[in-house]
Short mmCIF file of C-alpha atoms in Angstrom, two decimals:
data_model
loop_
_atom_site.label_atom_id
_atom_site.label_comp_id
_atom_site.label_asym_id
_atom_site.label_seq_id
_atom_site.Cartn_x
_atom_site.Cartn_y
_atom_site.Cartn_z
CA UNK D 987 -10.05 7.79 -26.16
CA UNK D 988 -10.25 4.05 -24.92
CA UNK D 989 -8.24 4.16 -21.88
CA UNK D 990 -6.43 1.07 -21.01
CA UNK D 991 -3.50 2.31 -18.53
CA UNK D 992 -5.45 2.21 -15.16
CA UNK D 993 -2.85 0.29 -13.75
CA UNK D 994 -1.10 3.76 -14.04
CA UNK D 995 -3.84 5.33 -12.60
CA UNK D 996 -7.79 5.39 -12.91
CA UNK D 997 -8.86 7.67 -15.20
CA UNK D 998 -11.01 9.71 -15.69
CA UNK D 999 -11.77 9.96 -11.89
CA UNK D 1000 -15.92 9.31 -11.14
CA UNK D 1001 -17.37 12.97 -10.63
CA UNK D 1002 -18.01 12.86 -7.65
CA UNK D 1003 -14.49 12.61 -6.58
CA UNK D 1004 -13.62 16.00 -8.78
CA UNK D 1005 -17.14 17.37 -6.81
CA UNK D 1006 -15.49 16.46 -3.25
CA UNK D 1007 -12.20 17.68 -4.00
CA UNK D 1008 -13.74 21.25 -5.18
CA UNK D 1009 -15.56 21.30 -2.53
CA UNK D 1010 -12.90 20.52 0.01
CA UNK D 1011 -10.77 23.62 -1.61
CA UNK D 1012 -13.69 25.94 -0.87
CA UNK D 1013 -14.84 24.80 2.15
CA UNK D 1014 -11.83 23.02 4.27
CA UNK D 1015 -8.72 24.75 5.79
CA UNK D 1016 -6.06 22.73 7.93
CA UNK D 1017 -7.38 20.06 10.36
CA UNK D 1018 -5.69 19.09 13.19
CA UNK D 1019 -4.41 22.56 14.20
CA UNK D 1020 -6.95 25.52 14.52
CA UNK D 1021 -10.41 25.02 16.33
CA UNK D 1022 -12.58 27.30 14.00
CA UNK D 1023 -14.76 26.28 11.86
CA UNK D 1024 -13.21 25.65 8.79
CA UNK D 1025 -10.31 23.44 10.56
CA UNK D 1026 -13.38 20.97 12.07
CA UNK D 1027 -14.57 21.07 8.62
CA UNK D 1028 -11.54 19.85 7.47
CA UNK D 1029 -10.63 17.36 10.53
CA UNK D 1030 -14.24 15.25 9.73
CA UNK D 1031 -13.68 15.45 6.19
CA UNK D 1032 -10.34 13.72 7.13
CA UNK D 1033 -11.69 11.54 9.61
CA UNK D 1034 -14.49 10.25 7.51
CA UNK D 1035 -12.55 9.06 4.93
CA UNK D 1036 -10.19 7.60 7.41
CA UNK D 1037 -13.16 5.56 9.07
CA UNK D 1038 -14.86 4.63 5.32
CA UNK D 1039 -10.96 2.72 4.74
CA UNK D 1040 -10.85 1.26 8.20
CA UNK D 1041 -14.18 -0.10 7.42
CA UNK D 1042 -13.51 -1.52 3.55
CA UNK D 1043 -10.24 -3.06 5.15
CA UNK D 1044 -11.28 -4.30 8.38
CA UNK D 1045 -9.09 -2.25 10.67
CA UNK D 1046 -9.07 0.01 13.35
CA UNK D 1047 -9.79 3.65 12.20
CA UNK D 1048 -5.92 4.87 13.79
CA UNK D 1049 -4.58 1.98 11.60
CA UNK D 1050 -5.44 4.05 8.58
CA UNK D 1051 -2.40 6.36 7.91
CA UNK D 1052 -2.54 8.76 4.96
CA UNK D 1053 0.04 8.70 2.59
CA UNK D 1054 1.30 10.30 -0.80
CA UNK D 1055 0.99 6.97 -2.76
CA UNK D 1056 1.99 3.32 -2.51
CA UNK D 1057 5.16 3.97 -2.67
CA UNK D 1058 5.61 6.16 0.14
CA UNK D 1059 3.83 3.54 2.30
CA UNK D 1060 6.03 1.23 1.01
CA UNK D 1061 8.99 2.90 2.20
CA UNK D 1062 7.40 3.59 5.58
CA UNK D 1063 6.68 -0.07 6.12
CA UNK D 1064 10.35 -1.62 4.56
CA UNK D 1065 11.92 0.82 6.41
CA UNK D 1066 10.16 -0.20 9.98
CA UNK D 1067 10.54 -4.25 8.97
CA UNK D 1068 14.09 -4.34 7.40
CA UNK D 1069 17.08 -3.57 9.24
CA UNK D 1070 20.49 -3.01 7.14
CA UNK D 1071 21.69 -6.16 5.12
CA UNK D 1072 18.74 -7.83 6.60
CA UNK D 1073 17.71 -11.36 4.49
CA UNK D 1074 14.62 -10.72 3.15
CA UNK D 1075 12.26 -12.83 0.33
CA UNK D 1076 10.00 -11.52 -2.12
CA UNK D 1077 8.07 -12.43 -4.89
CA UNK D 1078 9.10 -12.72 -8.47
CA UNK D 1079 6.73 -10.13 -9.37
CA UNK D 1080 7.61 -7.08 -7.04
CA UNK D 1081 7.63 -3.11 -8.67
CA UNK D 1082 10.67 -0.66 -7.81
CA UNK D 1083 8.68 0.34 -5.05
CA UNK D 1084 9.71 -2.81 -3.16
CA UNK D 1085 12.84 -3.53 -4.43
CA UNK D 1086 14.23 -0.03 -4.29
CA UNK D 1087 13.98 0.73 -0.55
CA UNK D 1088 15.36 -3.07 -0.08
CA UNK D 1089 18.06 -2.16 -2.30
CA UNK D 1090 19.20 0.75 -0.50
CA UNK D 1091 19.23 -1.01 2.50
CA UNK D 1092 21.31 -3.74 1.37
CA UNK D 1093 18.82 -6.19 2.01
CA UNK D 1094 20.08 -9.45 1.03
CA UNK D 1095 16.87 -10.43 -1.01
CA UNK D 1096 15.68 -13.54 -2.23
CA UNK D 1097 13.01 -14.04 -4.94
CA UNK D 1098 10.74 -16.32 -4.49
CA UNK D 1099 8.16 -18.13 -7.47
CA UNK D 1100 8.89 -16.46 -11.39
CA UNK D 1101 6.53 -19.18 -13.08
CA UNK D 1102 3.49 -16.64 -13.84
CA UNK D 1103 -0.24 -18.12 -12.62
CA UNK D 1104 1.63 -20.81 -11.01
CA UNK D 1105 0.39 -20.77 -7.25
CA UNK D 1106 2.01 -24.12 -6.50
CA UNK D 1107 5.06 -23.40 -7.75
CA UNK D 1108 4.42 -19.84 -6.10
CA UNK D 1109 3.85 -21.07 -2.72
CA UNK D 1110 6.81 -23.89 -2.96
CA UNK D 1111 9.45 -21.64 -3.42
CA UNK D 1112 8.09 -18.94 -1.14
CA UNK D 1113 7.95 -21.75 2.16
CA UNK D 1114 11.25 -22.79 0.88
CA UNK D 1115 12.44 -18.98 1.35
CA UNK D 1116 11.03 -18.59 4.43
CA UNK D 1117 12.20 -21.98 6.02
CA UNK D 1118 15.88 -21.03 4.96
CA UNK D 1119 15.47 -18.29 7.33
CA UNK D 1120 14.39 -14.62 6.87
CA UNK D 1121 13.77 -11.53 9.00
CA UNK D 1122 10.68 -10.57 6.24
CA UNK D 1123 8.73 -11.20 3.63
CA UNK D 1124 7.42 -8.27 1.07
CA UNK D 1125 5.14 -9.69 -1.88
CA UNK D 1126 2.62 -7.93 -4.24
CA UNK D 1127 -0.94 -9.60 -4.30
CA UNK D 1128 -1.31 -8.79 -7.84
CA UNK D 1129 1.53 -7.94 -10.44
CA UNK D 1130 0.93 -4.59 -12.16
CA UNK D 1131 2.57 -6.26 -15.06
CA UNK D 1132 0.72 -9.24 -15.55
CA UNK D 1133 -2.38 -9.17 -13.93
CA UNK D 1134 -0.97 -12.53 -11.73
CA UNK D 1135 -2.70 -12.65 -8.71
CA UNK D 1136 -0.71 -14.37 -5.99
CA UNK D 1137 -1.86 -16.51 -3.25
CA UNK D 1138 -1.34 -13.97 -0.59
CA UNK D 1139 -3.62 -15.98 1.72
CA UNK D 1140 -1.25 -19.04 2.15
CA UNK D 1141 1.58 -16.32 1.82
CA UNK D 1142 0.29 -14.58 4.69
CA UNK D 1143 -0.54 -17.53 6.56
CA UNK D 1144 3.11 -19.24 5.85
CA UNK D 1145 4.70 -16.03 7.13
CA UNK D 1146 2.17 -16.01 10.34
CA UNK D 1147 3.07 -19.70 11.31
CA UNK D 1148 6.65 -18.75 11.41
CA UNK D 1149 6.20 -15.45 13.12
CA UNK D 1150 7.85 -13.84 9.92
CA UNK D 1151 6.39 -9.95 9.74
CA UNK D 1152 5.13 -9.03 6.43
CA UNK D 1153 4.21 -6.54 3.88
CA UNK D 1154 1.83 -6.62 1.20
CA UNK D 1155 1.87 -4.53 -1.93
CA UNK D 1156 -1.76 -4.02 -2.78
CA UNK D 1157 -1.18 -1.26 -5.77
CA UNK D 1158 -3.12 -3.08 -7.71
CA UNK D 1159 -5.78 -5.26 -5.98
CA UNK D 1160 -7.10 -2.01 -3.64
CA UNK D 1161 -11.03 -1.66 -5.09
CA UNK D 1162 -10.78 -5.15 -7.00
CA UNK D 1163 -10.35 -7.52 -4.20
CA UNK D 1164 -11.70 -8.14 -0.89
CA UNK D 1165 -8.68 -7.26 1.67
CA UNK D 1166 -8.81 -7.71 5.39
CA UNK D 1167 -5.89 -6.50 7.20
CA UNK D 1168 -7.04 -7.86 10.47
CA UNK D 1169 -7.92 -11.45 8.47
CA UNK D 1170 -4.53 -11.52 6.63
CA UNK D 1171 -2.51 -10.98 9.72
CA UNK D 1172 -0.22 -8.53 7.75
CA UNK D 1173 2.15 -6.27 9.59
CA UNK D 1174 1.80 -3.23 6.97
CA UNK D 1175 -0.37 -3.19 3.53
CA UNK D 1176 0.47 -0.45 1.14
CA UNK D 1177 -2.37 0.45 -1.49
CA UNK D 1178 -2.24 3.91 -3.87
CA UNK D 1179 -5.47 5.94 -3.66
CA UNK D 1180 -5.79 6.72 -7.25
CA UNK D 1181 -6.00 3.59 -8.76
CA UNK D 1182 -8.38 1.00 -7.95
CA UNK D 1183 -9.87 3.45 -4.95
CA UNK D 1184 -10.86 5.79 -7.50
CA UNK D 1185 -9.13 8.63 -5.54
CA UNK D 1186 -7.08 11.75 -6.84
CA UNK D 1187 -3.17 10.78 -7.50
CA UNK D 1188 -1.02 11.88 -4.14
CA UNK D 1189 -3.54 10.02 -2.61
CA UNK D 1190 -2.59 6.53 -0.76
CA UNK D 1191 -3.38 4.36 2.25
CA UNK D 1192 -1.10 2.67 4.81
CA UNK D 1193 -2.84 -0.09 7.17
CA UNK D 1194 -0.39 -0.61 10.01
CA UNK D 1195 -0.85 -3.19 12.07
CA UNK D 1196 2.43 -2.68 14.26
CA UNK D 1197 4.08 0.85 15.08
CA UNK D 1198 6.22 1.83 12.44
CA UNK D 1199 9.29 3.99 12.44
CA UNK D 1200 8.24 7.54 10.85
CA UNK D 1201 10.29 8.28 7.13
CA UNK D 1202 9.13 12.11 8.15
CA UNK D 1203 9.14 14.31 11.06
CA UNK D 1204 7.30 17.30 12.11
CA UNK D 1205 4.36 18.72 13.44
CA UNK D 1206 1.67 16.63 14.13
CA UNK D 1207 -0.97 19.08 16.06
CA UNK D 1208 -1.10 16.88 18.91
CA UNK D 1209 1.70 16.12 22.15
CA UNK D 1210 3.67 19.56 20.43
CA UNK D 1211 5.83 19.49 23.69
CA UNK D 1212 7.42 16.41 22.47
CA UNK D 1213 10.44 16.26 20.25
CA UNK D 1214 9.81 12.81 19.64
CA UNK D 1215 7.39 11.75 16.84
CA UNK D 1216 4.12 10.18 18.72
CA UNK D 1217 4.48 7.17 19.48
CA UNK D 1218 0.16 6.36 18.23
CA UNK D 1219 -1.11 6.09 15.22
CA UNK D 1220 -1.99 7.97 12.77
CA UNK D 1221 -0.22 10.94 14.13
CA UNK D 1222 2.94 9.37 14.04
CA UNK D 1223 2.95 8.96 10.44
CA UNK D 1224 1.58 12.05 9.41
CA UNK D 1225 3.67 14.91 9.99
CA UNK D 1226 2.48 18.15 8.04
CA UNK D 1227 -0.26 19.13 6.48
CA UNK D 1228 -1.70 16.28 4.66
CA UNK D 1229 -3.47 16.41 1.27
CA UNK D 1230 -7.31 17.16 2.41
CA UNK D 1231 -8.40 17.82 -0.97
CA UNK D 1232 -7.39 14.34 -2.32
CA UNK D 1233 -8.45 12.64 0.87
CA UNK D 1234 -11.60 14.22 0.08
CA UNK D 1235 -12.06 12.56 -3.49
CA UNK D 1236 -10.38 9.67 -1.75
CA UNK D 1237 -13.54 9.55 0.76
CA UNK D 1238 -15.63 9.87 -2.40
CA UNK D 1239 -13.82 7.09 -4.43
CA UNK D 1240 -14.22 4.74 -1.33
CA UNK D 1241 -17.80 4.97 -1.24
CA UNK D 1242 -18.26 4.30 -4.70
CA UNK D 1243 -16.52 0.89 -4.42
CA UNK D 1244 -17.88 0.27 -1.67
CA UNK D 1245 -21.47 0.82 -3.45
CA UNK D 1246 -20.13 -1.25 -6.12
CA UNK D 1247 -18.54 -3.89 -4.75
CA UNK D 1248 -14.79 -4.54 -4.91
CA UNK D 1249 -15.42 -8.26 -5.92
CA UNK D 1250 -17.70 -7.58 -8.66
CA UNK D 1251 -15.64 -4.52 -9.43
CA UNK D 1252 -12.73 -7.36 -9.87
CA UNK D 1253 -14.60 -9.99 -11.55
CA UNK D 1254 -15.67 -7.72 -14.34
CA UNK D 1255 -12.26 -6.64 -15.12
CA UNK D 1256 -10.98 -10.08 -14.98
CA UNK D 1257 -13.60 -11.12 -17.57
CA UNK D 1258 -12.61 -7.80 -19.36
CA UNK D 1259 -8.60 -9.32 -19.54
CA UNK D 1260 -9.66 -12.69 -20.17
CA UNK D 1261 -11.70 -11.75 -23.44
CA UNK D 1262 -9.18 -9.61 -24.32
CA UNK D 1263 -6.09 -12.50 -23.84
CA UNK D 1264 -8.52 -14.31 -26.18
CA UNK D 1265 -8.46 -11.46 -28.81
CA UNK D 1266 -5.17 -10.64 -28.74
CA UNK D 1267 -3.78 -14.22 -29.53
CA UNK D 1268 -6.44 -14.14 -32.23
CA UNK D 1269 -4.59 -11.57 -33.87
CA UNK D 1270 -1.19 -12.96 -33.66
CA UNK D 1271 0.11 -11.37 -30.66
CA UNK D 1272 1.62 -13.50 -27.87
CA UNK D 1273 -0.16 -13.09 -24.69
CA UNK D 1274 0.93 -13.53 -21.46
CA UNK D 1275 -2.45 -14.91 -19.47
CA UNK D 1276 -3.30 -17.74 -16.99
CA UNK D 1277 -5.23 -18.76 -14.31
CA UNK D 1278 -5.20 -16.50 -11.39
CA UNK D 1279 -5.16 -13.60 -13.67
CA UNK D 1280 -6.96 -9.77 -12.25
CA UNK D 1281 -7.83 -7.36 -15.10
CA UNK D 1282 -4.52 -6.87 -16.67
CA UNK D 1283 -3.11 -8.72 -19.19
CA UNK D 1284 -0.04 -8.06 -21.31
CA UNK D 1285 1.47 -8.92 -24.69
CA UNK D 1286 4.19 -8.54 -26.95
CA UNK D 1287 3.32 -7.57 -30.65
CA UNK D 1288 6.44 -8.78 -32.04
CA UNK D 1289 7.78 -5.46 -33.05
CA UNK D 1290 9.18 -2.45 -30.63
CA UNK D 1291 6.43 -2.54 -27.47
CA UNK D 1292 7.26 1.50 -27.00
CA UNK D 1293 6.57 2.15 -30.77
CA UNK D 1294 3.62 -0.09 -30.54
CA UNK D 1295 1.95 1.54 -27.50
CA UNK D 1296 2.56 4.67 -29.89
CA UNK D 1297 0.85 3.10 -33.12
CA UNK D 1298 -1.91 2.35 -30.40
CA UNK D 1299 -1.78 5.74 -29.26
CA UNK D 1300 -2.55 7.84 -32.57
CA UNK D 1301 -5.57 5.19 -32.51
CA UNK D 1302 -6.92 6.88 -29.63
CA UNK D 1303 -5.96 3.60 -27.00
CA UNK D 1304 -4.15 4.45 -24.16
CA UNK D 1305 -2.04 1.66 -22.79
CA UNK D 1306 1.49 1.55 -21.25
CA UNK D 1307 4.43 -0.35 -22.65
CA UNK D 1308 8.10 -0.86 -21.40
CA UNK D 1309 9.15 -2.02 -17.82
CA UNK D 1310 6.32 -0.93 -16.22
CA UNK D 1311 8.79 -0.26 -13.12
CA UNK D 1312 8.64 -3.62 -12.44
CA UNK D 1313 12.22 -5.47 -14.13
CA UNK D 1314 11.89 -8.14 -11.43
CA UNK D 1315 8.65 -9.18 -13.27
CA UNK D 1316 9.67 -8.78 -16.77
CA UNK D 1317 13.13 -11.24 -15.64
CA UNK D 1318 10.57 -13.62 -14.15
CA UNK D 1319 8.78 -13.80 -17.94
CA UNK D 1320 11.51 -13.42 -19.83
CA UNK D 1321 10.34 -10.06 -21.01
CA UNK D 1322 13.12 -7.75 -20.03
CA UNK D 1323 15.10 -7.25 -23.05
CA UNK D 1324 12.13 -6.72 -25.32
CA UNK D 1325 9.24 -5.13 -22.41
CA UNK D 1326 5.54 -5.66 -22.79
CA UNK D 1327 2.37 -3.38 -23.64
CA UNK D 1328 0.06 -3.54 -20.69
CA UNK D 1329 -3.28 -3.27 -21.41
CA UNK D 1330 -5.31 -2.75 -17.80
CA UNK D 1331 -8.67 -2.25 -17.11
CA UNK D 1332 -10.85 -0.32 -14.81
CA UNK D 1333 -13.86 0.44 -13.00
CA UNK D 1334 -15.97 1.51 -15.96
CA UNK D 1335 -14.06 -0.42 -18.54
CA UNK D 1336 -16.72 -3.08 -20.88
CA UNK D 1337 -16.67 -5.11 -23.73
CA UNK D 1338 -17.80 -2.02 -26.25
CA UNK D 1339 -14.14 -1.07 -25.87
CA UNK D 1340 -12.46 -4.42 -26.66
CA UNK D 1341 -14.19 -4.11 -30.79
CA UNK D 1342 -12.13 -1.09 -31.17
CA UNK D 1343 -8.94 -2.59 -29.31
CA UNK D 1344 -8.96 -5.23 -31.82
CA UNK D 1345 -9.29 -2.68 -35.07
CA UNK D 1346 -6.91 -0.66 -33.69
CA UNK D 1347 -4.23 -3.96 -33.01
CA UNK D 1348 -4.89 -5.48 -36.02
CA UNK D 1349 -4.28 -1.73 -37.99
CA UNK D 1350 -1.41 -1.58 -35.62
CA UNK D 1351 0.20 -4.81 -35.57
CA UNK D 1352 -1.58 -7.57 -37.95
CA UNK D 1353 -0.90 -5.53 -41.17
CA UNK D 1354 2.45 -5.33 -40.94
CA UNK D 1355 3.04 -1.79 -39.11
CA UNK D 1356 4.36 -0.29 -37.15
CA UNK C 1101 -27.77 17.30 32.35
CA UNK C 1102 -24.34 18.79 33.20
CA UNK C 1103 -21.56 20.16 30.91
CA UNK C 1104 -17.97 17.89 30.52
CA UNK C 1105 -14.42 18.46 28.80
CA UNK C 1106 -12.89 15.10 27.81
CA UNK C 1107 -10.07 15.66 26.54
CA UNK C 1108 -7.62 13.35 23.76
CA UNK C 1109 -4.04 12.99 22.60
CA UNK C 1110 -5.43 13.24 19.04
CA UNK C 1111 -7.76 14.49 16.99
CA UNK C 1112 -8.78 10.99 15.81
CA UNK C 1113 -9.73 9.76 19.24
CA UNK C 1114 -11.86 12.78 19.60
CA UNK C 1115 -13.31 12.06 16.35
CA UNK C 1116 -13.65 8.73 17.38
CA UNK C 1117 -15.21 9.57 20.69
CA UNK C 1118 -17.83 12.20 19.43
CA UNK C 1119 -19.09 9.50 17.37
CA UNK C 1120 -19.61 7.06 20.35
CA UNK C 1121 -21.25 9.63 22.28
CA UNK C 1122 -23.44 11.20 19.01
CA UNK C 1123 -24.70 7.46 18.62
CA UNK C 1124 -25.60 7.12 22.33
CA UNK C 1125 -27.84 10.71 21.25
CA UNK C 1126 -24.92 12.36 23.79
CA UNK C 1127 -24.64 16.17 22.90
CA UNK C 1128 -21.35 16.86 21.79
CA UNK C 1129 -18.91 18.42 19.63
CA UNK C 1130 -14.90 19.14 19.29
CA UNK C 1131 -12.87 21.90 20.65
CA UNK C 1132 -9.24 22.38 21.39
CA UNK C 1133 -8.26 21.68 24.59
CA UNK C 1134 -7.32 24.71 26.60
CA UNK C 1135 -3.37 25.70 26.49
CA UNK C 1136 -3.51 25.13 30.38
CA UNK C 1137 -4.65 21.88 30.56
CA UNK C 1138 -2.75 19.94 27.89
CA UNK C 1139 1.12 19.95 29.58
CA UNK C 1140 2.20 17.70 26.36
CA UNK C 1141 1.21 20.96 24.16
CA UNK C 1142 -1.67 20.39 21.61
CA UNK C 1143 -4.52 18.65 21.62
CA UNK C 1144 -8.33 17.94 21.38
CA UNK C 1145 -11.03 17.68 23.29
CA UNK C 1146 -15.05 16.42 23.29
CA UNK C 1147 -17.23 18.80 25.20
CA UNK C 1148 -20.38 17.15 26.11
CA UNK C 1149 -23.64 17.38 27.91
CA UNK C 1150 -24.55 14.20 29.75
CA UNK C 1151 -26.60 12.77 32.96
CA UNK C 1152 -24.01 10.32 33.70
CA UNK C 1153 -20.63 11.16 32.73
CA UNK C 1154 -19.19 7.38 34.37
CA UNK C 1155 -21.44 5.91 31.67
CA UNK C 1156 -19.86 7.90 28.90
CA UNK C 1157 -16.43 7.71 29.73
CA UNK C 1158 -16.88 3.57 30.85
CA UNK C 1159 -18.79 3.74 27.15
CA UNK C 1160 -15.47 5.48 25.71
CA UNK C 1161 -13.14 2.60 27.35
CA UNK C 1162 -14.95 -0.01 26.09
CA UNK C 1163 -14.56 0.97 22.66
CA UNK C 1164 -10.94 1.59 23.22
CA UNK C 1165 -11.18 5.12 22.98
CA UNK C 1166 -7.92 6.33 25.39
CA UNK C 1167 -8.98 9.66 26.78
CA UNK C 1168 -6.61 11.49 28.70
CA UNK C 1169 -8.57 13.27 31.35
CA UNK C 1170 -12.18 14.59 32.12
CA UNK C 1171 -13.62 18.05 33.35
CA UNK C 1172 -16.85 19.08 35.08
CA UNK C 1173 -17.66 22.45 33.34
CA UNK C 1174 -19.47 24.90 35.99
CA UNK C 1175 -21.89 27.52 34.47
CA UNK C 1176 -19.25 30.16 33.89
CA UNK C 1177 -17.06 27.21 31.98
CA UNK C 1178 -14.85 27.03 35.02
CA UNK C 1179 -13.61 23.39 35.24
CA UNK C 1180 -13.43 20.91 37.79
CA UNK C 1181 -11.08 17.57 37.09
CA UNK C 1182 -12.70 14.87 37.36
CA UNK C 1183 -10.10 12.15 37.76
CA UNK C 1184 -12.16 9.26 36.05
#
C-alpha cells in the first residue's frame, strides 16, 4: 500500500514507538498515585516525554499538558479564551475542531483570509478582524485540507500588539515545522500526537501558556484534600489516569523528529506535494497548490472525489476524500459542493511512491473511469 | 552528608527537582510524601543526601522549582522541619 492519508494520521507508526508502547504495558502501572516501583516507572516514563515536548517547543516542562488529541486541546483552550457569544476571528481554513466548540458557544465568529497561499491577503483581512474588535483569535498554521501554510508569525504578532489572546491549531505542522510557544507568544497551541509526532492515536499535546479552565475533573494524585481542580499545571488538566502507553510511543516519536529534524522533515514533504501538484495537473486533474504550501496538496478529478479515493483505493493508494472535517476550508476554495481528495505526505514518504500515484491516477481518472 | 525530605505539590516538580539535584551528582530519588505531612492530601517528595541542603534548595528556587517544605531525616528516618 502507498499511504497518502497522514494528515489522518501517520502510519505505519516508526517501530520504535510500537517497542515503547509494549514495553510501557509490561513494565508501567499508574504514575502519579502509588510509590512502588512500577508507579515511578510509569511517572518518568511520563515525565520524560513531557520534558522531550517542552524541549522541541520551547516551553516550560508544566506547560506540557497531555491530552487525547487535538481536538480535546482544542476544546480545553476555546473553552478557557471564549466566553458565551464572545466575537471571535478565525481563519478561512479552520477544521470542526475549532469551529465546533465556537459554535456551541455562540461565538459570534468572523473569518478572516479564504484566498488560498495568499499571505497578504491573509494577513489584511486578519488585522482588519482584529482592529474591528475581538476578545480572540483561533487560526490553524497549516490547513489539513490544502497544505496552506499561514503566516502565523505576523498572526501571532498582530494578536500580541493588541493584547488579543490566541490559539493556534498546529494538527498539522507538529514534526514539520519549527514551533516555539514561548517565541510565538501564543496563549494555548493544540497539536495531535499521532500525526506529525509520530505518536500512537489518543495521543496529543497542549502547550499552555496561561491557566486554563479544566473541560474534566477528578483525581489528580496531588492536593487530594481539595475539591477544587489545582490551580498548576499540568495537574490541572489531567484528571485520571492518562494514556502512559501512548505517551510512551509519544516519547519515542518525539525523539525521532527530533533526530530528524522537523524542518527537514517539512521540507521533504513539501517537495514531495510540490512534485506531486506538478503530476497531477499533468494528468488532467485540477490542483489546488501555491506558494506557502506544507506536504499536502489536494485535487479534484472531475468525477465523484469519494468514488475516486475508492478507484484509488483498489490500487493500493490510500488517500482521503470528502470534507476532510474542515467545510470552512472547502467554502473558502469553492470546494464544498463537490469535496476534494487529499493526498498528504509523511515522514517516510519519497518520490518512489509518486511513479505509482501517477499509474494509479491516470488508470483511475485519465482513462475515463471511474 | 546528611539525609533530607523535600517535599512537592506535584509529581512533576519532583521530577523536575530530582533532575536538578541528579545533575549537581546530588543523591536522590522520589517517594510519596508521608500521609502526615502533606495537610492538602497527596503528594511527592525528593529524598536526598546532601552536605549543604541551603545550596540545594537555593539551587531548586533558582530554577523555579516551588517546593513546599524541607525535612532533616535523623538516622531512624525521624524528621526534623526545616523551614527553608
Amino acid at each position: 500500500m502507498i499511504y497518502l492519508d497522514h494528515g489522518a494520521t501517520s502510519f505505519p507508526k516508526p517501530p520504535a514507538v510500537a517497542q515503547a508502547v509494549a514495553r510501557a504495558m509490561a513494565l508501567c502501572a499508574n504514575p502519579g498515585r502509588g510509590g512502588h516501583a512500577a508507579a515511578q516507572e510509569a511517572a518518568k516514563t511520563v515525565f520524560s516525554c513531557r520534558e522531550l515536548a517542552a524541549d522541541l517547543f520551547d516551553c516550560g516542562t508544566e506547560q506540557v499538558v497531555f491530552t487525547q488529541n487535538c481536538t480535546h486541546g482544542l476544546n480545553i483552550a476555546i473553552n478557557t479564551l471564549v466566553r458565551p457569544g464572545a466575537r471571535v476571528v478565525i481563519s478561512g481554513f479552520e477544521h470542526n475542531a475549532v469551529t465546533r466548540p465556537l459554535h456551541l458557544r455562540k461565538a459570534r465568529i468572523t473569518v478572516a483570509g479564504r484566498r488560498l497561499f495568499d499571505w497578504d491577503d491573509t494577513l489584511r483581512q486578519f488585522k482588519k478582524a482584529l482592529d474591528r474588535g475581538v476578545e480572540a483569535a483561533v487560526f490553524t498554521h497549516v490547513s489539513n485540507v490544502f497544505g496552506y501554510e499561514l503566516p502565523v508569525e505576523e498572526m501571532a504578532r498582530l494578536c500580541r500588539a493588541r493584547r488579543i489572546p490566541f490559539i493556534i491549531d498546529c494538527a498539522q505542522s507538529a514534526g514539520t515545522h519549527s514551533l516555539s510557544l514561548r517565541k510565538l507568544g501564543a496563549d494555548f497551541i493544540a497539536m495531535p500526537g499521532h500525526k506529525g509526532l509520530l505518536g500512537p492515536m489518543g495521543t496529543g499535546l497542549l502547550l499552555c501558556a496561561r491557566l486554563p479552565k479544566p473541560l474534566l475533573c477528578g483525581g489528580t494524585g496531588s492536593d487530594s484534600v481539595s475539591q477544587s481542580m489545582p490551580r498548576y499545571l499540568p495537574d490541572r488538566l489531567e484528571a485520571g489516569t492518562v494514556n502512559v502507553p501512548g505517551i510512551a510511543g509519544l516519547a519515542a516519536g518525539l525523539e525521532m523528529v527530533r533526530a530528524l529534524g522537523p524542518e527537514e522533515i517539512g521540507k521533504k514533504e513539501r517537495e514531495l506535494a510540490r512534485e506531486a501538484a506538478r503530476m497531477l495537473r499533468e494528468e488532467g486533474m485540477e490542483v489546488f497548490a501555491g506558494a506557502h504550501q506544507a506536504g499536502t496538496v489536494s485535487f479534484r478529478p472531475g468525477t465523484d472525489c469519494e468514488e475516486g479515493a475508492q478507484a484509488l483505493a483498489r490500487q493500493d493508494i490510500a488517500v482521503r476524500a470528502g470534507l476532510h472535517c474542515a467545510p470552512v476550508a472547502h467554502e473558502s476554495a469553492l470546494t464544498l459542493d463537490t469535496g476534494t481528495i487529499r493526498l498528504s505526505f509523511g515522514y517516510d514518504s519519497d518520490k518512489t511512491q509518486l511513479i505509482r500515484l501517477r499509474q494509479a491516477v491516470h488508470t483511475s481518472f485519465s482513462l475515463g473511469n471511474p | 552528608m546528611k539525609k533530607y525530605l523535600i517535599t512537592f505539590r506535584s509529581i512533576t516538580l519532583a521530577q523536575r527537582a530530582e533532575r536538578a539535584l541528579l545533575a549537581q551528582g546530588v543523591r536522590c530519588h522520589i517517594r510519596r510524601t508521608p500521609r502526615w505531612m502533606e495537610k492538602k492530601g497527596c503528594g511527592y517528595a525528593v529524598e536526598a543526601s546532601m552536605a549543604d541542603v541551603e545550596y540545594g534548595l537555593a539551587l531548586l528556587r533558582e530554577q523555579g522549582i516551588v517546593y513546599r517544605n524541607s525535612y532533616r531525616l535523623s538516622q531512624d528516618g525521624t524528621p526534623e522541619e526545616l523551614g527553608l
